[in-house]
Coordinates of C-alpha atoms in Angstrom, one line a residue:
M1 CA 0.6 -1.0 -24.2
T2 CA 3.5 -3.4 -24.3
A3 CA 4.5 -4.7 -20.9
L4 CA 8.2 -4.5 -20.1
V5 CA 8.1 -7.4 -17.6
E6 CA 6.9 -10.9 -17.9
P7 CA 3.4 -11.9 -16.9
R8 CA 3.1 -13.4 -13.4
R9 CA 1.4 -16.8 -13.2
S10 CA 1.0 -18.1 -9.7
G11 CA -0.5 -21.5 -10.5
A12 CA -1.2 -24.2 -7.9
R13 CA 1.8 -24.0 -5.6
E14 CA 2.6 -24.0 -2.0
R15 CA 2.4 -20.6 -0.3
E16 CA 5.3 -19.5 1.9
A17 CA 5.2 -17.0 4.7
K18 CA 8.3 -14.8 4.9
P19 CA 9.2 -12.7 7.9
R20 CA 8.7 -9.0 7.4
R21 CA 9.9 -5.8 9.1
Y22 CA 7.2 -3.2 9.4
L23 CA 7.0 0.4 10.6
M24 CA 3.9 1.5 12.4
C25 CA 2.6 4.6 14.2
P26 CA 0.2 4.5 17.1
P27 CA -3.1 6.5 16.5
A28 CA -2.6 8.6 19.6
Y29 CA -3.8 11.7 17.8
F30 CA -6.0 10.1 15.3
G31 CA -9.1 11.9 14.2
V32 CA -11.1 13.1 11.2
S33 CA -10.8 16.9 11.4
Y34 CA -10.6 17.6 7.7
R35 CA -11.7 16.0 4.4
I36 CA -9.2 15.0 1.7
N37 CA -11.0 11.8 0.6
P38 CA -14.6 10.6 0.3
W39 CA -14.3 8.4 3.4
M40 CA -13.6 11.4 5.7
R41 CA -16.6 13.1 7.3
P42 CA -15.5 15.4 10.1
A43 CA -19.1 15.6 11.4
V44 CA -19.0 11.8 12.2
P45 CA -17.6 11.2 15.7
V46 CA -14.4 9.2 16.0
D47 CA -13.7 6.9 19.0
R48 CA -9.9 7.3 19.4
D49 CA -9.7 4.7 22.1
L50 CA -11.4 2.2 19.9
A51 CA -9.0 3.1 17.1
G52 CA -6.2 2.5 19.4
R53 CA -7.5 -1.0 20.4
Q54 CA -8.0 -1.9 16.8
W55 CA -4.5 -0.7 15.9
D56 CA -3.1 -2.7 18.9
Q57 CA -4.8 -5.8 17.5
L58 CA -3.2 -5.3 14.1
R59 CA 0.2 -4.9 15.6
A60 CA -0.3 -7.9 17.8
T61 CA -1.3 -9.9 14.8
Y62 CA 1.9 -9.1 13.0
V63 CA 4.0 -10.0 16.0
A64 CA 2.2 -13.3 16.5
L65 CA 2.9 -14.1 12.9
G66 CA 6.6 -13.6 13.5
H67 CA 7.1 -10.2 12.0
E68 CA 9.2 -7.4 13.4
V69 CA 7.4 -4.2 14.1
E70 CA 9.2 -0.9 14.5
I71 CA 7.3 2.0 16.1
I72 CA 7.6 5.7 15.3
K73 CA 6.4 8.2 17.9
P74 CA 3.2 10.0 16.8
A75 CA 3.2 13.8 16.7
A76 CA 0.3 16.0 17.9
G77 CA -1.6 17.8 15.2
L78 CA -1.0 15.0 12.6
P79 CA -4.1 12.8 12.8
D80 CA -3.2 10.8 9.7
M81 CA 0.3 10.0 10.8
V82 CA -1.1 6.5 11.8
F83 CA -1.1 5.7 8.1
A84 CA 2.6 4.9 8.0
A85 CA 2.5 3.3 4.5
N86 CA 2.1 6.8 3.0
A87 CA 5.4 8.0 4.5
G88 CA 7.7 6.5 1.9
L89 CA 8.9 3.6 -0.2
V90 CA 11.7 1.3 1.1
V91 CA 13.4 -1.1 -1.3
D92 CA 16.8 -2.7 -0.8
G93 CA 17.4 -0.5 2.2
K94 CA 17.0 2.7 0.2
V95 CA 14.2 5.1 1.1
L96 CA 12.3 7.6 -1.1
T97 CA 10.3 9.6 1.4
A98 CA 6.9 11.1 0.7
R99 CA 6.0 14.5 -0.6
F100 CA 2.3 14.8 0.2
R101 CA -0.4 16.2 -2.1
H102 CA -2.4 18.0 0.7
D103 CA -1.2 20.6 3.1
E104 CA -2.9 18.8 6.0
R105 CA -0.5 15.9 5.7
R106 CA 2.8 17.7 4.9
G107 CA 3.7 17.9 8.6
E108 CA 4.2 14.1 8.6
E109 CA 7.2 14.4 6.2
A110 CA 9.8 15.7 8.6
P111 CA 9.2 13.1 11.5
Y112 CA 9.2 10.2 9.1
R113 CA 12.3 11.5 7.3
A114 CA 14.1 11.9 10.7
W115 CA 13.1 8.4 11.7
F116 CA 14.7 6.9 8.6
A117 CA 17.8 9.0 8.9
T118 CA 18.4 7.8 12.5
N119 CA 17.5 4.1 12.1
G120 CA 20.2 2.8 9.8
F121 CA 18.9 3.8 6.3
G122 CA 21.9 5.2 4.5
A123 CA 20.3 6.3 1.3
V124 CA 17.3 8.5 2.1
R125 CA 15.9 10.8 -0.5
T126 CA 13.0 13.2 -0.3
G127 CA 10.8 12.8 -3.4
A128 CA 11.2 15.6 -5.9
H129 CA 7.6 15.1 -7.1
V130 CA 4.4 14.5 -5.2
N131 CA 4.4 10.8 -4.1
E132 CA 2.6 9.2 -1.2
G133 CA 4.9 6.2 -0.5
E134 CA 3.4 2.7 -0.4
G135 CA 0.0 4.3 -0.7
D136 CA 0.7 4.5 -4.4
F137 CA 3.7 2.1 -4.9
A138 CA 3.4 -1.7 -4.6
V139 CA 6.5 -4.0 -4.9
V140 CA 5.8 -7.2 -6.7
G141 CA 8.9 -9.3 -6.9
D142 CA 11.4 -7.2 -8.8
M143 CA 8.8 -4.7 -10.3
I144 CA 7.0 -1.8 -8.8
L145 CA 3.3 -1.0 -9.6
A146 CA 2.6 2.7 -9.3
G147 CA -0.7 4.5 -8.9
T148 CA -1.7 8.0 -10.1
G149 CA -4.8 9.9 -10.7
F150 CA -5.6 11.4 -7.2
R151 CA -2.4 11.7 -5.2
S152 CA 1.0 10.7 -6.6
D153 CA 2.2 12.6 -9.7
P154 CA 3.1 10.5 -12.8
E155 CA 6.6 12.1 -12.7
S156 CA 7.2 10.4 -9.4
H157 CA 7.0 7.0 -11.2
D158 CA 10.0 7.9 -13.3
E159 CA 11.8 9.0 -10.1
V160 CA 11.1 5.7 -8.4
A161 CA 12.3 3.8 -11.4
E162 CA 15.6 5.8 -11.5
F163 CA 16.2 5.7 -7.7
F164 CA 15.5 2.0 -7.1
G165 CA 16.6 0.7 -10.5
R166 CA 13.5 -1.4 -11.0
P167 CA 10.8 -1.6 -13.7
V168 CA 7.8 0.6 -12.8
V169 CA 4.4 0.1 -14.3
S170 CA 2.0 3.0 -14.1
L171 CA -1.7 2.5 -13.3
R172 CA -4.4 5.3 -13.3
L173 CA -7.1 5.3 -10.6
V174 CA -10.5 6.7 -11.6
D175 CA -12.7 6.2 -8.5
D176 CA -11.9 8.8 -5.8
R177 CA -13.0 6.3 -3.1
Y178 CA -9.9 4.4 -4.1
Y179 CA -7.6 7.4 -4.1
H180 CA -4.4 5.4 -3.4
L181 CA -3.2 2.2 -5.1
D182 CA -3.2 0.3 -1.8
T183 CA -7.0 0.8 -1.5
A184 CA -7.6 -1.0 -4.7
L185 CA -4.7 -3.5 -5.0
C186 CA -2.9 -5.8 -2.7
V187 CA 0.3 -7.7 -3.3
L188 CA 0.0 -11.3 -2.1
D189 CA 3.4 -12.6 -3.0
D190 CA 6.2 -12.1 -5.5
E191 CA 4.0 -13.2 -8.4
Q192 CA 0.4 -12.7 -7.3
I193 CA -1.9 -9.7 -6.6
A194 CA -5.5 -9.1 -5.8
Y195 CA -7.3 -6.0 -7.1
Y196 CA -10.6 -4.2 -7.6
P197 CA -10.9 -3.7 -11.4
A198 CA -13.4 -0.9 -11.3
A199 CA -10.9 1.4 -9.6
F200 CA -8.7 1.5 -12.7
D201 CA -9.1 3.0 -16.1
D202 CA -9.3 0.8 -19.2
G203 CA -5.6 0.9 -19.8
G204 CA -4.8 0.0 -16.2
R205 CA -7.2 -3.0 -16.3
V206 CA -5.6 -4.3 -19.5
T207 CA -2.2 -3.9 -18.0
L208 CA -3.1 -5.8 -14.9
E209 CA -4.8 -8.6 -16.9
E210 CA -1.7 -9.0 -19.0
L211 CA 0.8 -9.0 -16.2
F212 CA -1.3 -10.9 -13.6
P213 CA -3.7 -13.3 -15.5
D214 CA -4.2 -15.3 -12.3
A215 CA -4.9 -12.3 -10.0
I216 CA -7.8 -12.4 -7.6
R217 CA -10.6 -9.9 -8.7
V218 CA -12.1 -8.3 -5.6
T219 CA -15.9 -7.7 -5.6
D220 CA -17.7 -4.4 -5.1
A221 CA -18.8 -5.3 -1.6
D222 CA -15.4 -6.3 -0.4
A223 CA -13.7 -3.2 -2.0
E224 CA -16.2 -1.0 -0.2
V225 CA -15.0 -2.2 3.2
L226 CA -11.4 -1.6 2.0
G227 CA -10.8 -5.3 1.6
C228 CA -7.9 -4.6 -0.8
N229 CA -6.1 -2.6 1.9
A230 CA -4.6 -5.9 3.2
A231 CA -1.1 -6.9 4.1
S232 CA 0.4 -10.3 3.1
D233 CA 3.6 -12.1 4.0
G234 CA 3.2 -14.6 1.2
Y235 CA 0.9 -16.9 3.0
H236 CA -1.0 -15.1 5.8
V237 CA -3.1 -12.2 4.5
V238 CA -4.3 -9.7 7.1
V239 CA -7.6 -8.5 5.8
P240 CA -10.0 -5.9 7.0
A241 CA -13.0 -7.5 8.6
G242 CA -16.1 -7.7 6.4
A243 CA -14.3 -8.7 3.2
H244 CA -15.9 -12.1 3.3
E245 CA -15.8 -13.2 -0.3
F246 CA -12.2 -12.0 -0.6
G247 CA -11.3 -14.2 2.4
E248 CA -12.9 -17.2 0.6
Q249 CA -11.0 -16.3 -2.6
L250 CA -7.7 -16.2 -0.7
A251 CA -8.3 -19.5 1.0
A252 CA -9.2 -21.1 -2.4
A253 CA -5.9 -19.8 -3.8
G254 CA -3.9 -21.3 -0.9
Y255 CA -3.5 -18.3 1.4
E256 CA -4.6 -18.0 5.0
P257 CA -6.8 -14.9 5.5
I258 CA -6.7 -13.3 9.0
F259 CA -9.5 -10.8 9.6
V260 CA -8.8 -7.7 11.8
D261 CA -11.5 -5.1 12.6
L262 CA -10.2 -1.7 11.6
S263 CA -13.6 0.0 11.2
E264 CA -12.7 3.1 13.2
L265 CA -9.6 3.8 11.1
R266 CA -11.7 3.3 8.0
K267 CA -13.5 6.5 8.8
A268 CA -10.3 8.2 7.5
G269 CA -10.0 6.0 4.5
G270 CA -7.4 3.5 5.8
A271 CA -7.1 -0.1 7.0
A272 CA -4.4 -2.7 7.5
K273 CA -2.0 -1.8 4.7
C274 CA -2.3 2.0 5.3
C275 CA -1.1 1.4 8.8
T276 CA 1.9 -0.7 7.7
L277 CA 5.0 0.4 5.9
E278 CA 7.3 -2.5 4.9
L279 CA 11.0 -1.9 5.5
R280 CA 12.7 -3.9 2.8
A281 CA 16.4 -4.2 3.6
D282 CA 17.5 -7.2 1.6
A283 CA 18.8 -6.5 -1.9
A284 CA 17.3 -8.5 -4.8
K285 CA 18.5 -8.5 -8.3
P286 CA 15.9 -6.9 -10.5
R287 CA 14.9 -8.5 -13.8
T288 CA 16.2 -6.6 -16.8
A289 CA 13.4 -4.9 -18.6
Q290 CA 12.9 -5.8 -22.3
R291 CA 12.9 -2.1 -23.4
G292 CA 13.8 0.5 -20.8
S293 CA 12.7 0.6 -17.2
H294 CA 9.4 2.4 -17.1
T295 CA 6.0 1.9 -18.8
Q296 CA 2.6 3.5 -18.3
G297 CA -0.7 1.7 -18.2
N298 CA -2.2 4.3 -20.5
A299 CA -1.2 7.2 -22.6
S300 CA -2.7 10.0 -20.4

């Protein structure tokens, strides 16, 4: 595999927090009534009130950090609508909305699409191929990392590259506990990521090692509490409680970890990032790829 973008080296430098704009959905109808990933066990009771308090704490943390949080009204019968990150990908004010893999989540598509259409986003396109938004797409500076293997189709990676005009690097996930890219990889700033190597195939690991030689490698124990499902503003990193070593690694790299307990939402396979869709409205000039605009981490 030949990378089409330059390797990211973070080095020892001062971290900078940048204000973000997020979209979130309260867990008013949250529950685990079906099973579409290994975390979901309908027989295990869910405390919706506790989930609501944990979500409130996450939102309050973002606000306290100076971020803007938009709220979409939840819809009855859509227990996973709380996981706003899966609703689409927003870059430079353009939106590619999700096309979900499973029937159980397809009802979320229309309310999120309507929200974008009525909230100042002029270019809103529904994905032609199965894609699950920021669940499987991670913006790192001017490139986009893209996951496949369990949810988003590989063809959606080409669609993202064409629509946003940015280099897209494909990565294949191989452990169904880490069914979305954002359960196995976290963007820390425009040059740095953290990821759980065992979630990726050999080609994906080689790709990440080449592109991000200074990346933080997350341990088994921290991955198992969805520690990678974190949200960063470039300095503060909101991390699911229990990812202790990851917090130490972040602090050693110059970030400030902030732990939030999202254990109830984890029963459905989500944590901080899953609840948080970033609304990127500011255009940034993408780096010109060396050869084309799209590369895959492996040949499959």
